[in-house]
Short mmCIF file of C-alpha atoms in Angstrom, two decimals:
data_model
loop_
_atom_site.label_atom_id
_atom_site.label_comp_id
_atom_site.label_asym_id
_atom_site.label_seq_id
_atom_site.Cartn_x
_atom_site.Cartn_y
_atom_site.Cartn_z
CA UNK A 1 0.00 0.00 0.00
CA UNK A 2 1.46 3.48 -0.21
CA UNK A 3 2.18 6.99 2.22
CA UNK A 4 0.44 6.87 5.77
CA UNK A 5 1.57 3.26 6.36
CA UNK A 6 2.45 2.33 9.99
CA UNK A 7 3.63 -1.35 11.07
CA UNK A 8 2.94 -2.58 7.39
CA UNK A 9 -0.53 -1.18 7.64
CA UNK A 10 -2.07 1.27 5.21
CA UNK A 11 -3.80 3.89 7.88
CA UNK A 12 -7.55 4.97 6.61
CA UNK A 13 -10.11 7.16 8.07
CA UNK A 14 -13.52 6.58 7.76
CA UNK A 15 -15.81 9.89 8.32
CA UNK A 16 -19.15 8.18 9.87
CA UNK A 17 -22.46 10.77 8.95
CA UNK A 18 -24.17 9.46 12.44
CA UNK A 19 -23.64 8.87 15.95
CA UNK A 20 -22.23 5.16 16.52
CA UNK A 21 -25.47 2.52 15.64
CA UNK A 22 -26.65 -0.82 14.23
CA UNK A 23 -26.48 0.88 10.54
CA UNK A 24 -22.57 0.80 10.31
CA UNK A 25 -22.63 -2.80 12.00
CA UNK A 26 -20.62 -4.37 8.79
CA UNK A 27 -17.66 -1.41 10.09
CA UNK A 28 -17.63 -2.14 13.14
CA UNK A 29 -17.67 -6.29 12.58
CA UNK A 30 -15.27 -5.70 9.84
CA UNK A 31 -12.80 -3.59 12.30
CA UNK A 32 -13.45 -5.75 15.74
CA UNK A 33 -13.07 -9.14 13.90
CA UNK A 34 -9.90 -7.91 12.13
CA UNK A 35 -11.04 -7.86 8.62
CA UNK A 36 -9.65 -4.42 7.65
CA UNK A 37 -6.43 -5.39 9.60
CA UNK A 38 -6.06 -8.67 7.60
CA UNK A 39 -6.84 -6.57 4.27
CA UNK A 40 -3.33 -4.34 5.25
CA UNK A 41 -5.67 -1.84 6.79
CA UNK A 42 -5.39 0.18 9.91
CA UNK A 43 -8.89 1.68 9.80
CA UNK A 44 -10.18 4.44 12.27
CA UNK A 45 -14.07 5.00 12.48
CA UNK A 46 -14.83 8.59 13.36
CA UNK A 47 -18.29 9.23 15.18
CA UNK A 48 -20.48 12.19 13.23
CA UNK A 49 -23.34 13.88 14.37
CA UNK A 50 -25.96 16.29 13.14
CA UNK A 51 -23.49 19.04 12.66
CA UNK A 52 -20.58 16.74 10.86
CA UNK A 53 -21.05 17.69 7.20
CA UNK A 54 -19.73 13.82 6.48
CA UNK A 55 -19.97 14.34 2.49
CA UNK A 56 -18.37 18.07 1.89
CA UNK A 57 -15.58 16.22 3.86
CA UNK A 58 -15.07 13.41 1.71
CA UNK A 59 -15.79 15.79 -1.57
CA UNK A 60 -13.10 18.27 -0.63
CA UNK A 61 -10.20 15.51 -0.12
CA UNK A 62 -10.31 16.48 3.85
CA UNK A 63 -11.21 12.93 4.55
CA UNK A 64 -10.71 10.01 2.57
CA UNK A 65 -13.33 8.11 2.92
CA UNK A 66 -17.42 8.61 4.41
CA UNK A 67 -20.71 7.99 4.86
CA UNK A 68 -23.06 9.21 2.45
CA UNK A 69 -26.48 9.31 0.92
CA UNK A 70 -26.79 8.64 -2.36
CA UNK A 71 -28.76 11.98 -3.44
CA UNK A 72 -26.37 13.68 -1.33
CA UNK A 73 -23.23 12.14 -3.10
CA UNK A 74 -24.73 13.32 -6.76
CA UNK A 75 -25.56 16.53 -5.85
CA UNK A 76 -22.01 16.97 -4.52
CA UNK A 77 -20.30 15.42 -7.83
CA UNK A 78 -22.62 17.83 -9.95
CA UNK A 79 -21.36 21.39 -8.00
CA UNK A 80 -17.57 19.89 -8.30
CA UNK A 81 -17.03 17.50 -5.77
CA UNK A 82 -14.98 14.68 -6.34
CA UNK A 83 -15.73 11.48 -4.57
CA UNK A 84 -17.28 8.22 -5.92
CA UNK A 85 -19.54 5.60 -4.32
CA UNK A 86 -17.60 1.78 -3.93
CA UNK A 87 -20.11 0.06 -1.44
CA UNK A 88 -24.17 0.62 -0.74
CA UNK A 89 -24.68 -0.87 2.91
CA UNK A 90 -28.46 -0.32 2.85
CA UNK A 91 -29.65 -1.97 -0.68
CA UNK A 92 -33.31 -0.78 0.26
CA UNK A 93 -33.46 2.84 1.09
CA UNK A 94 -34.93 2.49 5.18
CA UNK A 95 -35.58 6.65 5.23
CA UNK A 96 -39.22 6.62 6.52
CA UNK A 97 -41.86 9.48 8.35
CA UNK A 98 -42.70 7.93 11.60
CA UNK A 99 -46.17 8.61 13.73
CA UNK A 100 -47.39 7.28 17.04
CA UNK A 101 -49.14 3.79 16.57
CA UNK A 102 -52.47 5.61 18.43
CA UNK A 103 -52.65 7.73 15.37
CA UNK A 104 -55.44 8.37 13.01
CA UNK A 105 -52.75 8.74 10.38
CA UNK A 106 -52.74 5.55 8.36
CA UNK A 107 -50.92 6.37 5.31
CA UNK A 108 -47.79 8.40 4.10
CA UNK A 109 -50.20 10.40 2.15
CA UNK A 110 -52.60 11.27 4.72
CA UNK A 111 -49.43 11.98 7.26
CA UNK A 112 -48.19 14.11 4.44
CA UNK A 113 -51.55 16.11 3.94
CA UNK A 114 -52.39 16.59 7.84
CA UNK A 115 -52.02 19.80 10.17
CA UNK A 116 -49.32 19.34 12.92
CA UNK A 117 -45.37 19.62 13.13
CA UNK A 118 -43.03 17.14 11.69
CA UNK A 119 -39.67 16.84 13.00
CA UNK A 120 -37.42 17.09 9.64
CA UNK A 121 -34.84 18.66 7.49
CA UNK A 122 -37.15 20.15 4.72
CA UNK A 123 -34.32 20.17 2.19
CA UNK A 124 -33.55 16.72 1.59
CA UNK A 125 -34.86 15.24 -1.49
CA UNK A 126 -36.87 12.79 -0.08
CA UNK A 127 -39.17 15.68 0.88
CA UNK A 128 -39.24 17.34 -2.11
CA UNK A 129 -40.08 13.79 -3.71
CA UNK A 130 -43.26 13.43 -1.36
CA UNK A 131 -44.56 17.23 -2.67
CA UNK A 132 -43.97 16.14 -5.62
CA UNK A 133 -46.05 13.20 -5.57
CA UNK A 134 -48.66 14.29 -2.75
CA UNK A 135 -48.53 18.24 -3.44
CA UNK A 136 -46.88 20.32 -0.59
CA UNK A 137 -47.72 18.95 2.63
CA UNK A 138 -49.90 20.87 5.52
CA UNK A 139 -47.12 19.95 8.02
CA UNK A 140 -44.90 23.01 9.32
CA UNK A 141 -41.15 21.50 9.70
CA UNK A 142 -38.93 21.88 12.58
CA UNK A 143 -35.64 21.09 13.45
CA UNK A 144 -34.26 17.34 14.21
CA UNK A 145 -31.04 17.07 16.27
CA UNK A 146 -31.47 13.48 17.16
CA UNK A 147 -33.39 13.74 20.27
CA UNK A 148 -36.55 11.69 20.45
CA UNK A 149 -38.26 13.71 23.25
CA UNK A 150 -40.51 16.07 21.22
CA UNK A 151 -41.79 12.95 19.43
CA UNK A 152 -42.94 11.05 22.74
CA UNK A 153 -44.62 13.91 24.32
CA UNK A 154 -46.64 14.34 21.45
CA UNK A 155 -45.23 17.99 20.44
CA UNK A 156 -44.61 16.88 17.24
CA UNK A 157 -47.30 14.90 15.08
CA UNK A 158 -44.40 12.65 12.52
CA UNK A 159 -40.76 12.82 12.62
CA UNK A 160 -38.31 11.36 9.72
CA UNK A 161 -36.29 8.26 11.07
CA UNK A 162 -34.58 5.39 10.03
CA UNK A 163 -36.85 2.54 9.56
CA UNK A 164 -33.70 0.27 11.62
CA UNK A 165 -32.79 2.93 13.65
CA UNK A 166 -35.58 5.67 15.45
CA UNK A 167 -38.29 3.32 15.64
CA UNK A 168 -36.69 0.49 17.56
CA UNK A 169 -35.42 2.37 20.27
CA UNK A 170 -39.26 4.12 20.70
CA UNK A 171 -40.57 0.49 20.47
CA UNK A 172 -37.68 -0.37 23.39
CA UNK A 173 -38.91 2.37 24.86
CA UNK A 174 -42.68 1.24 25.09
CA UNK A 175 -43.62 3.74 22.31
CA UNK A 176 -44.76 2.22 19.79
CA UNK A 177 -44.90 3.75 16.18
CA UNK A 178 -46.37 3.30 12.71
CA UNK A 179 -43.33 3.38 9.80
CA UNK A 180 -44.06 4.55 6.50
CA UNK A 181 -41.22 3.94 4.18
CA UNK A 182 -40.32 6.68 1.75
CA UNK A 183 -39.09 3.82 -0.91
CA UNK A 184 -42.58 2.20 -0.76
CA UNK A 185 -43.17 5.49 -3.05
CA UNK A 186 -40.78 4.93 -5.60
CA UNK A 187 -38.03 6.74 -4.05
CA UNK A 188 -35.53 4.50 -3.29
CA UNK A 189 -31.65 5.43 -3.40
CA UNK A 190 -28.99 3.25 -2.01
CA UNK A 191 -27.89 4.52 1.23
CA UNK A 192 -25.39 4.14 3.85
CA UNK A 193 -23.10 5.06 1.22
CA UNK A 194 -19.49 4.22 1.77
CA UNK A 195 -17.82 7.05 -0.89
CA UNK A 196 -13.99 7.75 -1.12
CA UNK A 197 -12.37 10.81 -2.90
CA UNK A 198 -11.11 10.07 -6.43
CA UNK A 199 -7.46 11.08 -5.40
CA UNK A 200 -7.53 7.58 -3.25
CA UNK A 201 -9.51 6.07 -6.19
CA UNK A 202 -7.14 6.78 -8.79
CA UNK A 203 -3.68 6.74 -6.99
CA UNK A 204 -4.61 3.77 -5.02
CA UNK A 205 -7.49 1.24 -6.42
CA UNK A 206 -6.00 -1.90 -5.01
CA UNK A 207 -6.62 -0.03 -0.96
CA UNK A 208 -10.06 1.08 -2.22
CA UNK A 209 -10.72 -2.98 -3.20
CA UNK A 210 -9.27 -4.25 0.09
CA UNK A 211 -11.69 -1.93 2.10
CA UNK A 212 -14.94 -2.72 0.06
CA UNK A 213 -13.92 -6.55 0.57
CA UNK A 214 -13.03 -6.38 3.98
CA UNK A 215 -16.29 -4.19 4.90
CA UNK A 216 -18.36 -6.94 3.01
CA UNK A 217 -16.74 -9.58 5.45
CA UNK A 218 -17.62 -7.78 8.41
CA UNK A 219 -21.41 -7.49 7.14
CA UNK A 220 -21.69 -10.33 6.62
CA UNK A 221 -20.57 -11.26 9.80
CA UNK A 222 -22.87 -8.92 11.40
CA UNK A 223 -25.36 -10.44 9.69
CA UNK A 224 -24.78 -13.27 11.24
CA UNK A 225 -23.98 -12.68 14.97
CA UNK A 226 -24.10 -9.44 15.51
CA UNK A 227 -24.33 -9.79 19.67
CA UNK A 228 -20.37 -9.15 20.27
CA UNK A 229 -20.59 -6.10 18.08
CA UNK A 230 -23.55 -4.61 19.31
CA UNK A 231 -21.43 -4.51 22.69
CA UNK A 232 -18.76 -2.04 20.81
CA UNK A 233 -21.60 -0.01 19.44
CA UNK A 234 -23.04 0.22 23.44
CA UNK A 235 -19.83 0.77 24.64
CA UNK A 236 -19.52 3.61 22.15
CA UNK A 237 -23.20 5.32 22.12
CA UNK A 238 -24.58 4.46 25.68
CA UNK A 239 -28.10 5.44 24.78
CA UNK A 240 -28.52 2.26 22.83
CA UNK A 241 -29.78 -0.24 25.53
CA UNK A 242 -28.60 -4.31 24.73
CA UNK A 243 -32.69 -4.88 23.77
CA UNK A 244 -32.62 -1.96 20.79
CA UNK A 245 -29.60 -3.22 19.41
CA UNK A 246 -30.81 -6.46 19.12
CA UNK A 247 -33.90 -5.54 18.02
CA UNK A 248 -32.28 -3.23 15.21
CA UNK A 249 -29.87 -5.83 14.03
CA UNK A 250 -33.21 -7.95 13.54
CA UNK A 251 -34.46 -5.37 11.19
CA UNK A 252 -31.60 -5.10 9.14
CA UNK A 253 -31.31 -7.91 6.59
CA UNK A 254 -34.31 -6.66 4.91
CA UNK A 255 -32.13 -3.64 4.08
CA UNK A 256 -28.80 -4.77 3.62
CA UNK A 257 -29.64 -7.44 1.51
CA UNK A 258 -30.88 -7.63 -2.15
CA UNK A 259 -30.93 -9.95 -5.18
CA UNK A 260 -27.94 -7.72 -6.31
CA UNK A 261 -25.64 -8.75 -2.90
CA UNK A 262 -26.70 -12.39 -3.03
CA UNK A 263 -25.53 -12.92 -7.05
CA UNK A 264 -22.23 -10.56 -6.30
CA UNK A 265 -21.69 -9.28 -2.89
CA UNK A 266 -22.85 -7.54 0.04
CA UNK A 267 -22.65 -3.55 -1.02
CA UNK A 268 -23.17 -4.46 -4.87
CA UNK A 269 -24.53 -1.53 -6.88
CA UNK A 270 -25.78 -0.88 -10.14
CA UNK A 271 -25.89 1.79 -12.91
CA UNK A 272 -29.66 1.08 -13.71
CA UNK A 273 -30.18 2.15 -9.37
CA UNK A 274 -27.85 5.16 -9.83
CA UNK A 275 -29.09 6.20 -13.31
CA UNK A 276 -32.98 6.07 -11.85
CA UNK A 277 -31.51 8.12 -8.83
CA UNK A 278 -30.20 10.61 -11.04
CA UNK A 279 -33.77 11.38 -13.11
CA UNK A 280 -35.67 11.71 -10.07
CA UNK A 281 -33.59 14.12 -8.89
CA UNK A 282 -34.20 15.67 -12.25
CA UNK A 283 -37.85 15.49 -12.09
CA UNK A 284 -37.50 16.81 -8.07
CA UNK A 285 -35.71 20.34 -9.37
CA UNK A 286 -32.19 18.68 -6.92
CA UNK A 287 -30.40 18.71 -9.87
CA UNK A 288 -31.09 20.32 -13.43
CA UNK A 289 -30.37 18.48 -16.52
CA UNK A 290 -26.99 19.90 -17.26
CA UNK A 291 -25.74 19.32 -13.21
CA UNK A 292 -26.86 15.93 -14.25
CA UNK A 293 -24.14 15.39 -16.78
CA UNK A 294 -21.39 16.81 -14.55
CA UNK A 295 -22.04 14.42 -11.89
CA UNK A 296 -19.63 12.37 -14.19
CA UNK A 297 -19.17 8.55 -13.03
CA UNK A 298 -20.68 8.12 -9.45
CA UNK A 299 -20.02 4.76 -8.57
CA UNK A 300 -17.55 2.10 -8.46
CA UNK A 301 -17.33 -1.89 -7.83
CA UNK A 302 -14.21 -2.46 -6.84
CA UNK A 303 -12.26 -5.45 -8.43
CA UNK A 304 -15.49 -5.93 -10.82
CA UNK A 305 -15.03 -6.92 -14.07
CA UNK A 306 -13.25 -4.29 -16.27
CA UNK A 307 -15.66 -2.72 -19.11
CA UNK A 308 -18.62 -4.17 -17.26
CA UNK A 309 -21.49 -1.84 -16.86
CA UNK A 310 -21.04 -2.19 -13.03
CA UNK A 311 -17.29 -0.98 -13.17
CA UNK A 312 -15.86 1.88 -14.39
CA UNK A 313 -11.99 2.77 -14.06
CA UNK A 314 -10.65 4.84 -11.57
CA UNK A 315 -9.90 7.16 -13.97
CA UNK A 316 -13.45 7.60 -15.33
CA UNK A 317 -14.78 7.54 -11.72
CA UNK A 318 -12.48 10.73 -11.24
CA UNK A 319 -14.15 12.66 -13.72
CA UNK A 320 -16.93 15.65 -13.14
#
């Protein structure tokens, strides 16, 4: 491997876009059972938050490699950022609008056209996906930092969550909650987007393929047992108790796993996903038709065939 190496290891930082949780099991398998260190890695996992802007970092060079969304990581590659996709953790897109199970609401649309608060970001695409397909929504949007309080004493009527995530610790917490997921629409990006800046891409493809195969090892020993990583996650965000995590790691095969994964491998993505990404966010107003074009090559399997239409070469992936 190349600069940065100590003991024989190639050092790597990965820039996480959320607190410590079940959703980045496959890192944290992948570093506790020593996949990333048998790979020639030496891998550090940095904790974000609501305030860590995970993609600009990754975009700019100032990390090498983060967490992303997928509509985040074109809308970044079509104002000049430069970082490509190499792994899709969540295969089904788990963003969702949440309500109390003792609601009348009983569908996405009728959350969507009701009075009340929702506890959101109302720039993210998914949102301008729903006006789009339910007309601007009668909810008034505040702010969500990540605490769940405003949504258990009712001051809020829906919140967005995480379909593995926000839920599960309510229902630990003897809330119960109706999910609607956003994908169910016909909105579904990949998500839980491992992305690494094209400098690493291009001067260093054989790293970039020892990560993406390393991370699928630990997934798929998450997967599998994910108790004695769940531990390391609870050791590193106490407000998981042992009962969410488990019940979150439940959840997540649904979502991590695809027809794609099982006939390739675990993060597998495909051009016909990111091209039908790409035209929503066309028909959304995220990106116009010519920012569509500059977004360039967005994604990469590493070590996949060359000239297949799932791989592109580093070079390629470096452009727009």
């Amino acid at each position: 491997m190349s600069a940065g190496e100590t003991g024989g290891l190639r050092k790597l930082s990965v820039q996480l876009n959320w607190f410590p949780e079940p959703e980045f099991g496959g890192l944290y398998a992948a570093l506790e059972n020593g996949h990333f260190r048998a790979a020639g890695l030496d891998v550090e996992l940095i904790k974000g938050g609501a305030d860590v802007p995970a993609g600009q970092l990754v975009a700019s060079g100032n990390t090498e490699v983060a967490v992303v969304s997928a509509a985040q990581l074109a809308t970044l590659r079509a104002r000049g950022g430069r970082a490509t996709a190499v792994f899709a953790s969540f295969q089904k897109a788990p963003r969702s609008v949440i309500v109390r199970a003792d609601s009348d609401l009983k569908t996405l649309k009728s959350v969507w056209e009701a009075k009340g608060r929702i506890m959101a970001d109302s720039g993210l695409p998914w949102v301008r996906w729903l006006t789009s397909k339910y007309g601007p929504t009668g909810l008034s949007f505040v702010p969500y930092g990540g605490s769940l309080a405003p949504f258990i004493s009712k001051d809020v009527t829906a919140m967005q969550a995480f379909a593995t995530a926000e839920p599960v610790q309510l229902e630990a917490d003897k809330v119960p909650t109706r999910v609607f997921l956003v994908a169910e629409t016909g909105y579904d990006p990949y998500d839980v987007v491992l992305a690494v800046h094209d400098d690493l891409l291009t001067s260093e493809p054989v790293t970039v393929e020892a990560f993406t195969r390393a991370l699928a090892a630990g997934w798929k020993d998450y997967l599998a047992n994910p108790a004695a990583t769940n531990a390391v996650i609870k050791r590193l965000n106490p407000d998981f108790s042992a009962r969410t995590l488990e019940l979150a790691a439940a959840r997540l095969p649904a979502f991590v796993q695809s027809e794609d994964t099982a006939s390739h491998r675990l993060g597998w993505m495909t051009a016909e996903r990111w091209d039908t990404l790409l035209d929503q966010l066309v028909t959304i107003g995220e990106l116009d038709s010519s920012e569509r074009t500059k977004v360039g090559t967005i994604f990469l399997n590493p070590g996949s065939a060359p000239n297949s239409k799932d791989s592109q070469s580093p070079a390629a992936s470096s452009a727009g």
